[in-house]
Amino acid sequence: MKKTISLLLINMCTIHLLAQQSKNDQFTLTGKVINNNKSKIYLGYPDKYGKRIKDSSDLKDGNFFFRGTINEPTRAFITGYAYPVNDTDINFVELFLEPTSMTALLIQDRFKAMDLTGSQTHLESMELGKQTSGIDFHQPDAAKQFSAVYRRFVRDHPDSYISAEKLSGYKTNWPIAEVTELYNSLTPAIKNTANARSVKTMIDDLEAAAEGKMAKDFLGKDLKGDALRLSQFKGKYVIIDFWGSWCVPCRESTPHLISLYNKYKEKGLEVIAIAQEYEPTDSAWREAIKKDGTAIWYNILNDKIDPMTKKYAVQAYPTKVLINKDGKIIGRYIGTESADALDKKMAEIF
């Protein structure tokens, strides 16, 4: 069997090398399923426009062929079943398509042992998978171990699409200084991928809303429906609290913020709570305010058209932004663990 597979793979590689080069946005995937007993095989992926594609190919003597358009390396899957798709199935395997010609060799009921040639990104993904294969998901520090491996991979592979994908996935978990450093180390081609562009957008947004920058004005409506602008609070210290009725850590941090507000409100502190809500009505928002006792300060909803979360580069909840009397940002506090830092800052001010 091993000899047969090797010969088939060599022949397919030869076909691949002789194939006409694909256009920049086109891929072809030629392959064979050994010991095949199915009539069709299926390929799922997002095309160059982001549309989810689930293509099929007839299996003729186990051979299949796919063609499509993508503009960069793209996550995809091959399965032997039309529906539903199950990633734990023996006839399911993930891969990375590239806009070029590729060949795949699969064995019936052993799809995850696929041999794929023509996709450097897929080889890099397999390499990274080997580096994380020894991590036990059940260990308390498993997340930290994965993070460390991914950090090292990004640093060592600046010309890899996988690096851009991992950097995008961890951009809100890693320190912004490190994210910026890693992004700057990427090659120009990788910086032009969608994942890397999302990282650059976050870096730019955070830079525009960093400490020392002037706070951007916004317009919202409070609980009574009255207009509220940040600019009307000039001359006062303001804490903007980005939260949501659905956010457990946000609401756990509320008693601490109430304590701060009661302590410093007579000295010129205001709180504007901006809620990110996903329900079609505002009932959950209003109920949370009533239950948590936060009608004591200003409450508005995040604007869906001109979101305040975008203006202030909010990447996680809760996020609190402290603004001085001149309208300058003098502090950003993310999560519940930053409470002590906010306390210290408020004590310095007042």
Short mmCIF file of C-alpha atoms in Angstrom, two decimals:
data_model
loop_
_atom_site.label_atom_id
_atom_site.label_comp_id
_atom_site.label_asym_id
_atom_site.label_seq_id
_atom_site.Cartn_x
_atom_site.Cartn_y
_atom_site.Cartn_z
CA MET A 1 0.00 0.00 0.00
CA LYS A 2 2.78 2.48 0.97
CA LYS A 3 4.54 1.90 -2.35
CA THR A 4 1.29 2.48 -4.26
CA ILE A 5 0.59 5.72 -2.41
CA SER A 6 4.12 6.97 -3.00
CA LEU A 7 3.90 6.30 -6.75
CA LEU A 8 0.53 8.01 -7.00
CA LEU A 9 1.81 11.02 -5.08
CA ILE A 10 4.89 11.28 -7.31
CA ASN A 11 2.70 11.16 -10.43
CA MET A 12 0.35 13.80 -9.04
CA CYS A 13 3.28 16.05 -8.11
CA THR A 14 4.54 15.76 -11.68
CA ILE A 15 1.13 16.80 -12.99
CA HIS A 16 1.17 19.71 -10.56
CA LEU A 17 4.57 20.94 -11.70
CA LEU A 18 3.57 20.77 -15.34
CA ALA A 19 0.21 22.45 -14.81
CA GLN A 20 -0.31 25.88 -16.24
CA GLN A 21 0.11 28.61 -13.63
CA SER A 22 -3.18 29.82 -12.15
CA LYS A 23 -4.21 33.43 -12.30
CA ASN A 24 -3.51 35.46 -9.18
CA ASP A 25 -7.01 34.91 -7.78
CA GLN A 26 -7.66 31.37 -8.98
CA PHE A 27 -6.88 27.98 -7.50
CA THR A 28 -7.17 24.45 -8.78
CA LEU A 29 -7.21 21.42 -6.53
CA THR A 30 -6.65 18.07 -8.19
CA GLY A 31 -6.72 14.91 -6.15
CA LYS A 32 -7.46 11.25 -5.62
CA VAL A 33 -9.16 9.23 -2.90
CA ILE A 34 -7.62 5.80 -2.42
CA ASN A 35 -10.05 2.94 -1.63
CA ASN A 36 -12.89 5.29 -2.50
CA ASN A 37 -16.47 4.07 -2.07
CA LYS A 38 -18.29 7.38 -2.54
CA SER A 39 -19.69 9.07 -5.64
CA LYS A 40 -18.82 12.66 -4.63
CA ILE A 41 -16.41 14.69 -2.54
CA TYR A 42 -17.01 18.20 -1.16
CA LEU A 43 -14.87 21.31 -0.69
CA GLY A 44 -15.92 24.19 1.55
CA TYR A 45 -14.24 27.62 1.68
CA PRO A 46 -14.93 31.40 1.56
CA ASP A 47 -14.28 32.81 -1.92
CA LYS A 48 -12.52 36.09 -2.74
CA TYR A 49 -15.73 37.99 -1.96
CA GLY A 50 -16.24 36.29 1.41
CA LYS A 51 -19.11 34.13 0.15
CA ARG A 52 -19.24 30.67 1.72
CA ILE A 53 -18.79 28.08 -1.03
CA LYS A 54 -19.53 24.38 -0.73
CA ASP A 55 -18.48 22.84 -4.01
CA SER A 56 -18.68 19.20 -5.04
CA SER A 57 -16.83 17.01 -7.48
CA ASP A 58 -17.75 13.65 -8.91
CA LEU A 59 -15.30 10.92 -7.99
CA LYS A 60 -14.23 9.07 -11.13
CA ASP A 61 -11.99 6.19 -10.18
CA GLY A 62 -11.37 8.18 -7.01
CA ASN A 63 -10.17 11.28 -8.89
CA PHE A 64 -11.58 14.75 -8.24
CA PHE A 65 -11.06 18.32 -9.40
CA PHE A 66 -11.99 21.72 -7.97
CA ARG A 67 -11.51 25.24 -9.27
CA GLY A 68 -12.33 28.54 -7.57
CA THR A 69 -11.27 32.09 -6.79
CA ILE A 70 -9.53 33.32 -3.64
CA ASN A 71 -7.22 36.29 -3.26
CA GLU A 72 -4.98 34.95 -0.49
CA PRO A 73 -4.36 31.76 1.51
CA THR A 74 -7.74 30.60 2.78
CA ARG A 75 -8.93 28.07 5.35
CA ALA A 76 -10.99 25.31 3.75
CA PHE A 77 -12.17 21.78 4.34
CA ILE A 78 -12.65 18.60 2.36
CA THR A 79 -15.36 16.15 3.38
CA GLY A 80 -16.93 13.02 2.04
CA TYR A 81 -20.39 14.06 3.17
CA ALA A 82 -22.80 16.61 1.72
CA TYR A 83 -24.42 17.59 5.04
CA PRO A 84 -24.00 18.04 7.92
CA VAL A 85 -20.29 18.86 8.19
CA ASN A 86 -18.56 17.36 11.21
CA ASP A 87 -14.90 18.20 11.80
CA THR A 88 -14.41 15.07 13.91
CA ASP A 89 -15.53 12.80 11.10
CA ILE A 90 -12.97 10.36 9.66
CA ASN A 91 -13.72 11.72 6.20
CA PHE A 92 -13.12 15.38 7.06
CA VAL A 93 -9.88 17.36 6.88
CA GLU A 94 -8.96 21.03 7.09
CA LEU A 95 -6.47 22.59 4.71
CA PHE A 96 -5.21 25.91 3.42
CA LEU A 97 -5.95 26.74 -0.19
CA GLU A 98 -3.67 29.12 -2.06
CA PRO A 99 -4.35 30.89 -5.38
CA THR A 100 -2.28 28.37 -7.34
CA SER A 101 -2.39 24.73 -8.48
CA MET A 102 -2.47 22.11 -5.72
CA THR A 103 -2.78 18.34 -5.49
CA ALA A 104 -4.20 16.24 -2.67
CA LEU A 105 -4.01 12.54 -1.93
CA LEU A 106 -6.51 11.09 0.52
CA ILE A 107 -7.38 7.65 1.81
CA GLN A 108 -11.00 6.70 2.40
CA ASP A 109 -11.85 6.85 6.13
CA ARG A 110 -8.46 8.45 6.83
CA PHE A 111 -8.89 11.96 5.38
CA LYS A 112 -6.85 13.57 8.18
CA ALA A 113 -3.77 11.75 6.85
CA MET A 114 -4.03 13.79 3.63
CA ASP A 115 -0.93 14.64 1.62
CA LEU A 116 -1.23 18.10 0.06
CA THR A 117 1.32 19.68 -2.27
CA GLY A 118 1.34 23.18 -3.68
CA SER A 119 0.28 25.05 -0.51
CA GLN A 120 3.16 26.42 1.54
CA THR A 121 0.63 27.81 4.01
CA HIS A 122 -0.74 24.35 4.66
CA LEU A 123 2.77 23.02 5.35
CA GLU A 124 3.35 25.88 7.81
CA SER A 125 0.04 25.12 9.51
CA MET A 126 1.08 21.49 9.88
CA GLU A 127 4.42 22.61 11.32
CA LEU A 128 2.65 24.76 13.91
CA GLY A 129 0.32 21.89 14.71
CA LYS A 130 3.31 19.69 15.55
CA GLN A 131 4.63 22.39 17.90
CA THR A 132 1.37 22.44 19.86
CA SER A 133 0.63 18.72 19.71
CA GLY A 134 2.20 18.08 23.10
CA ILE A 135 0.05 20.64 24.93
CA ASP A 136 -2.59 19.08 27.17
CA PHE A 137 -5.85 21.02 26.85
CA HIS A 138 -6.79 19.99 30.40
CA GLN A 139 -3.78 21.68 32.00
CA PRO A 140 -4.57 24.98 33.79
CA ASP A 141 -1.86 26.80 31.87
CA ALA A 142 -2.72 25.32 28.45
CA ALA A 143 -3.85 28.70 27.10
CA LYS A 144 -0.55 30.28 28.13
CA GLN A 145 1.38 27.46 26.47
CA PHE A 146 -0.50 27.90 23.19
CA SER A 147 0.03 31.65 23.38
CA ALA A 148 3.77 31.23 23.89
CA VAL A 149 4.09 28.85 20.92
CA TYR A 150 2.10 31.19 18.68
CA ARG A 151 4.18 34.19 19.75
CA ARG A 152 7.37 32.36 18.86
CA PHE A 153 5.96 31.20 15.54
CA VAL A 154 4.94 34.73 14.52
CA ARG A 155 8.35 36.05 15.48
CA ASP A 156 10.18 33.31 13.55
CA HIS A 157 7.91 33.34 10.45
CA PRO A 158 7.36 36.94 9.32
CA ASP A 159 6.58 35.74 5.77
CA SER A 160 3.82 33.33 6.77
CA TYR A 161 0.08 33.79 6.39
CA ILE A 162 -0.28 31.67 9.54
CA SER A 163 1.62 34.37 11.44
CA ALA A 164 -0.87 37.00 10.32
CA GLU A 165 -3.77 34.74 11.31
CA LYS A 166 -2.39 34.06 14.78
CA LEU A 167 -1.45 37.70 15.33
CA SER A 168 -4.99 38.73 14.39
CA GLY A 169 -6.48 36.11 16.69
CA TYR A 170 -4.38 37.20 19.66
CA LYS A 171 -4.22 40.93 19.00
CA THR A 172 -6.43 41.74 21.97
CA ASN A 173 -4.69 39.24 24.28
CA TRP A 174 -1.08 40.29 23.81
CA PRO A 175 0.35 43.65 24.94
CA ILE A 176 -0.19 46.28 22.27
CA ALA A 177 3.53 47.10 22.19
CA GLU A 178 4.32 43.47 21.34
CA VAL A 179 1.50 43.28 18.78
CA THR A 180 2.87 46.41 17.11
CA GLU A 181 6.40 45.00 17.09
CA LEU A 182 5.26 41.70 15.60
CA TYR A 183 3.12 43.44 12.98
CA ASN A 184 6.05 45.66 11.95
CA SER A 185 8.21 42.55 11.50
CA LEU A 186 5.85 41.04 8.90
CA THR A 187 6.85 41.15 5.25
CA PRO A 188 4.99 43.57 2.92
CA ALA A 189 3.09 40.71 1.26
CA ILE A 190 1.81 39.37 4.58
CA LYS A 191 0.93 42.87 5.80
CA ASN A 192 -1.41 43.06 2.81
CA THR A 193 -3.52 40.09 3.96
CA ALA A 194 -6.94 40.62 5.55
CA ASN A 195 -5.75 39.34 8.94
CA ALA A 196 -2.75 41.64 9.05
CA ARG A 197 -4.85 44.60 7.93
CA SER A 198 -7.20 43.98 10.85
CA VAL A 199 -4.21 44.14 13.18
CA LYS A 200 -3.05 47.42 11.63
CA THR A 201 -6.55 48.88 12.01
CA MET A 202 -6.54 48.01 15.70
CA ILE A 203 -3.06 49.50 16.17
CA ASP A 204 -4.11 52.73 14.44
CA ASP A 205 -7.34 52.94 16.43
CA LEU A 206 -5.54 52.37 19.72
CA GLU A 207 -2.93 54.97 18.83
CA ALA A 208 -5.66 57.50 18.11
CA ALA A 209 -7.32 56.72 21.45
CA ALA A 210 -4.19 56.30 23.57
CA GLU A 211 -3.25 58.18 26.70
CA GLY A 212 -2.27 61.73 25.84
CA LYS A 213 -4.64 61.96 22.86
CA MET A 214 -7.66 64.22 22.81
CA ALA A 215 -10.90 62.34 23.41
CA LYS A 216 -13.18 62.18 20.40
CA ASP A 217 -16.58 63.72 20.78
CA PHE A 218 -19.70 61.62 20.36
CA LEU A 219 -23.46 62.04 20.39
CA GLY A 220 -25.94 59.72 22.05
CA LYS A 221 -29.31 59.66 23.76
CA ASP A 222 -29.70 59.03 27.47
CA LEU A 223 -32.39 57.00 29.24
CA LYS A 224 -34.88 59.86 28.86
CA GLY A 225 -34.12 60.28 25.17
CA ASP A 226 -32.22 63.53 25.66
CA ALA A 227 -29.14 64.26 23.54
CA LEU A 228 -25.78 63.84 25.23
CA ARG A 229 -22.38 64.89 23.93
CA LEU A 230 -19.01 64.29 25.55
CA SER A 231 -18.02 67.88 24.77
CA GLN A 232 -20.67 69.20 27.17
CA PHE A 233 -18.60 67.79 30.07
CA LYS A 234 -15.51 69.90 29.43
CA GLY A 235 -14.13 71.17 32.73
CA LYS A 236 -14.90 67.90 34.51
CA TYR A 237 -13.17 64.56 34.85
CA VAL A 238 -15.09 61.83 33.01
CA ILE A 239 -14.93 58.07 33.18
CA ILE A 240 -16.38 56.47 30.06
CA ASP A 241 -17.43 52.94 30.98
CA PHE A 242 -17.80 50.59 28.02
CA TRP A 243 -19.97 47.68 29.12
CA GLY A 244 -22.94 45.49 28.18
CA SER A 245 -25.89 43.95 30.00
CA TRP A 246 -24.62 40.54 28.79
CA CYS A 247 -21.09 41.09 30.12
CA VAL A 248 -20.57 39.38 33.48
CA PRO A 249 -17.18 41.00 34.27
CA CYS A 250 -18.64 44.41 33.39
CA ARG A 251 -21.44 44.04 35.88
CA GLU A 252 -19.14 42.58 38.49
CA SER A 253 -17.08 45.76 38.27
CA THR A 254 -20.13 48.01 38.69
CA PRO A 255 -20.10 48.19 42.54
CA HIS A 256 -16.51 49.41 42.42
CA LEU A 257 -17.38 52.11 39.91
CA ILE A 258 -20.39 53.17 42.00
CA SER A 259 -18.07 53.52 44.99
CA LEU A 260 -15.67 55.70 43.00
CA TYR A 261 -18.49 57.84 41.65
CA ASN A 262 -20.00 58.44 45.09
CA LYS A 263 -16.56 59.29 46.46
CA TYR A 264 -15.60 61.85 43.81
CA LYS A 265 -18.81 63.14 42.21
CA GLU A 266 -18.87 66.23 44.42
CA LYS A 267 -15.31 66.97 43.31
CA GLY A 268 -16.19 67.03 39.62
CA LEU A 269 -16.29 63.40 38.45
CA GLU A 270 -18.86 62.29 35.89
CA VAL A 271 -19.50 58.79 34.53
CA ILE A 272 -20.88 58.06 31.07
CA ALA A 273 -21.71 54.39 30.62
CA ILE A 274 -21.83 53.30 26.97
CA ALA A 275 -23.48 49.94 26.48
CA GLN A 276 -22.81 47.58 23.59
CA GLU A 277 -26.08 45.69 23.14
CA TYR A 278 -27.03 43.07 20.55
CA GLU A 279 -30.75 42.63 21.17
CA PRO A 280 -33.30 44.30 18.85
CA THR A 281 -34.80 46.22 21.80
CA ASP A 282 -33.22 48.14 24.68
CA SER A 283 -35.13 46.24 27.40
CA ALA A 284 -32.13 44.19 28.61
CA TRP A 285 -30.07 47.39 28.85
CA ARG A 286 -32.73 49.20 30.87
CA GLU A 287 -33.32 46.21 33.14
CA ALA A 288 -29.58 45.90 33.87
CA ILE A 289 -29.35 49.60 34.76
CA LYS A 290 -32.31 49.29 37.10
CA LYS A 291 -31.03 46.10 38.74
CA ASP A 292 -27.45 47.35 39.14
CA GLY A 293 -28.46 50.81 40.35
CA THR A 294 -26.50 52.67 37.69
CA ALA A 295 -29.13 55.25 36.73
CA ILE A 296 -27.15 57.55 39.06
CA TRP A 297 -24.91 58.46 36.11
CA TYR A 298 -25.36 58.98 32.38
CA ASN A 299 -26.26 55.95 30.29
CA ILE A 300 -26.31 55.74 26.50
CA LEU A 301 -26.20 52.99 23.89
CA ASN A 302 -23.30 52.49 21.51
CA ASP A 303 -24.15 54.05 18.16
CA LYS A 304 -24.47 51.38 15.46
CA ILE A 305 -23.72 53.81 12.64
CA ASP A 306 -20.88 55.79 14.26
CA PRO A 307 -19.86 53.51 17.14
CA MET A 308 -18.16 54.99 20.17
CA THR A 309 -16.38 51.65 20.59
CA LYS A 310 -14.60 52.34 17.30
CA LYS A 311 -13.68 55.89 18.30
CA TYR A 312 -12.10 54.58 21.49
CA ALA A 313 -10.65 51.34 20.09
CA VAL A 314 -12.52 49.14 22.54
CA GLN A 315 -11.29 45.57 22.14
CA ALA A 316 -12.53 44.01 25.37
CA TYR A 317 -15.16 44.52 28.04
CA PRO A 318 -15.20 46.20 30.42
CA THR A 319 -13.02 49.07 29.24
CA LYS A 320 -12.89 52.34 31.15
CA VAL A 321 -11.40 55.50 29.66
CA LEU A 322 -10.49 58.40 31.96
CA ILE A 323 -10.62 61.92 30.51
CA ASN A 324 -9.35 65.08 32.19
CA LYS A 325 -10.92 68.53 32.35
CA ASP A 326 -9.29 69.54 29.06
CA GLY A 327 -10.76 66.57 27.20
CA LYS A 328 -7.52 64.61 27.08
CA ILE A 329 -7.34 60.85 27.67
CA ILE A 330 -5.25 60.20 30.77
CA GLY A 331 -6.00 56.53 31.44
CA ARG A 332 -7.32 53.29 29.92
CA TYR A 333 -8.37 50.44 32.19
CA ILE A 334 -9.34 47.05 30.78
CA GLY A 335 -11.00 44.22 32.66
CA THR A 336 -11.65 43.88 36.37
CA GLU A 337 -8.01 43.48 37.36
CA SER A 338 -7.29 47.14 36.57
CA ALA A 339 -9.44 48.43 39.45
CA ASP A 340 -6.43 49.15 41.68
CA ALA A 341 -4.74 51.18 38.94
CA LEU A 342 -7.89 53.27 38.48
CA ASP A 343 -8.15 53.80 42.24
CA LYS A 344 -4.56 55.02 42.36
CA LYS A 345 -5.11 57.41 39.46
CA MET A 346 -8.26 58.87 41.00
CA ALA A 347 -6.44 59.40 44.31
CA GLU A 348 -3.68 61.30 42.48
CA ILE A 349 -6.22 63.55 40.76
CA PHE A 350 -8.45 64.34 43.71
#
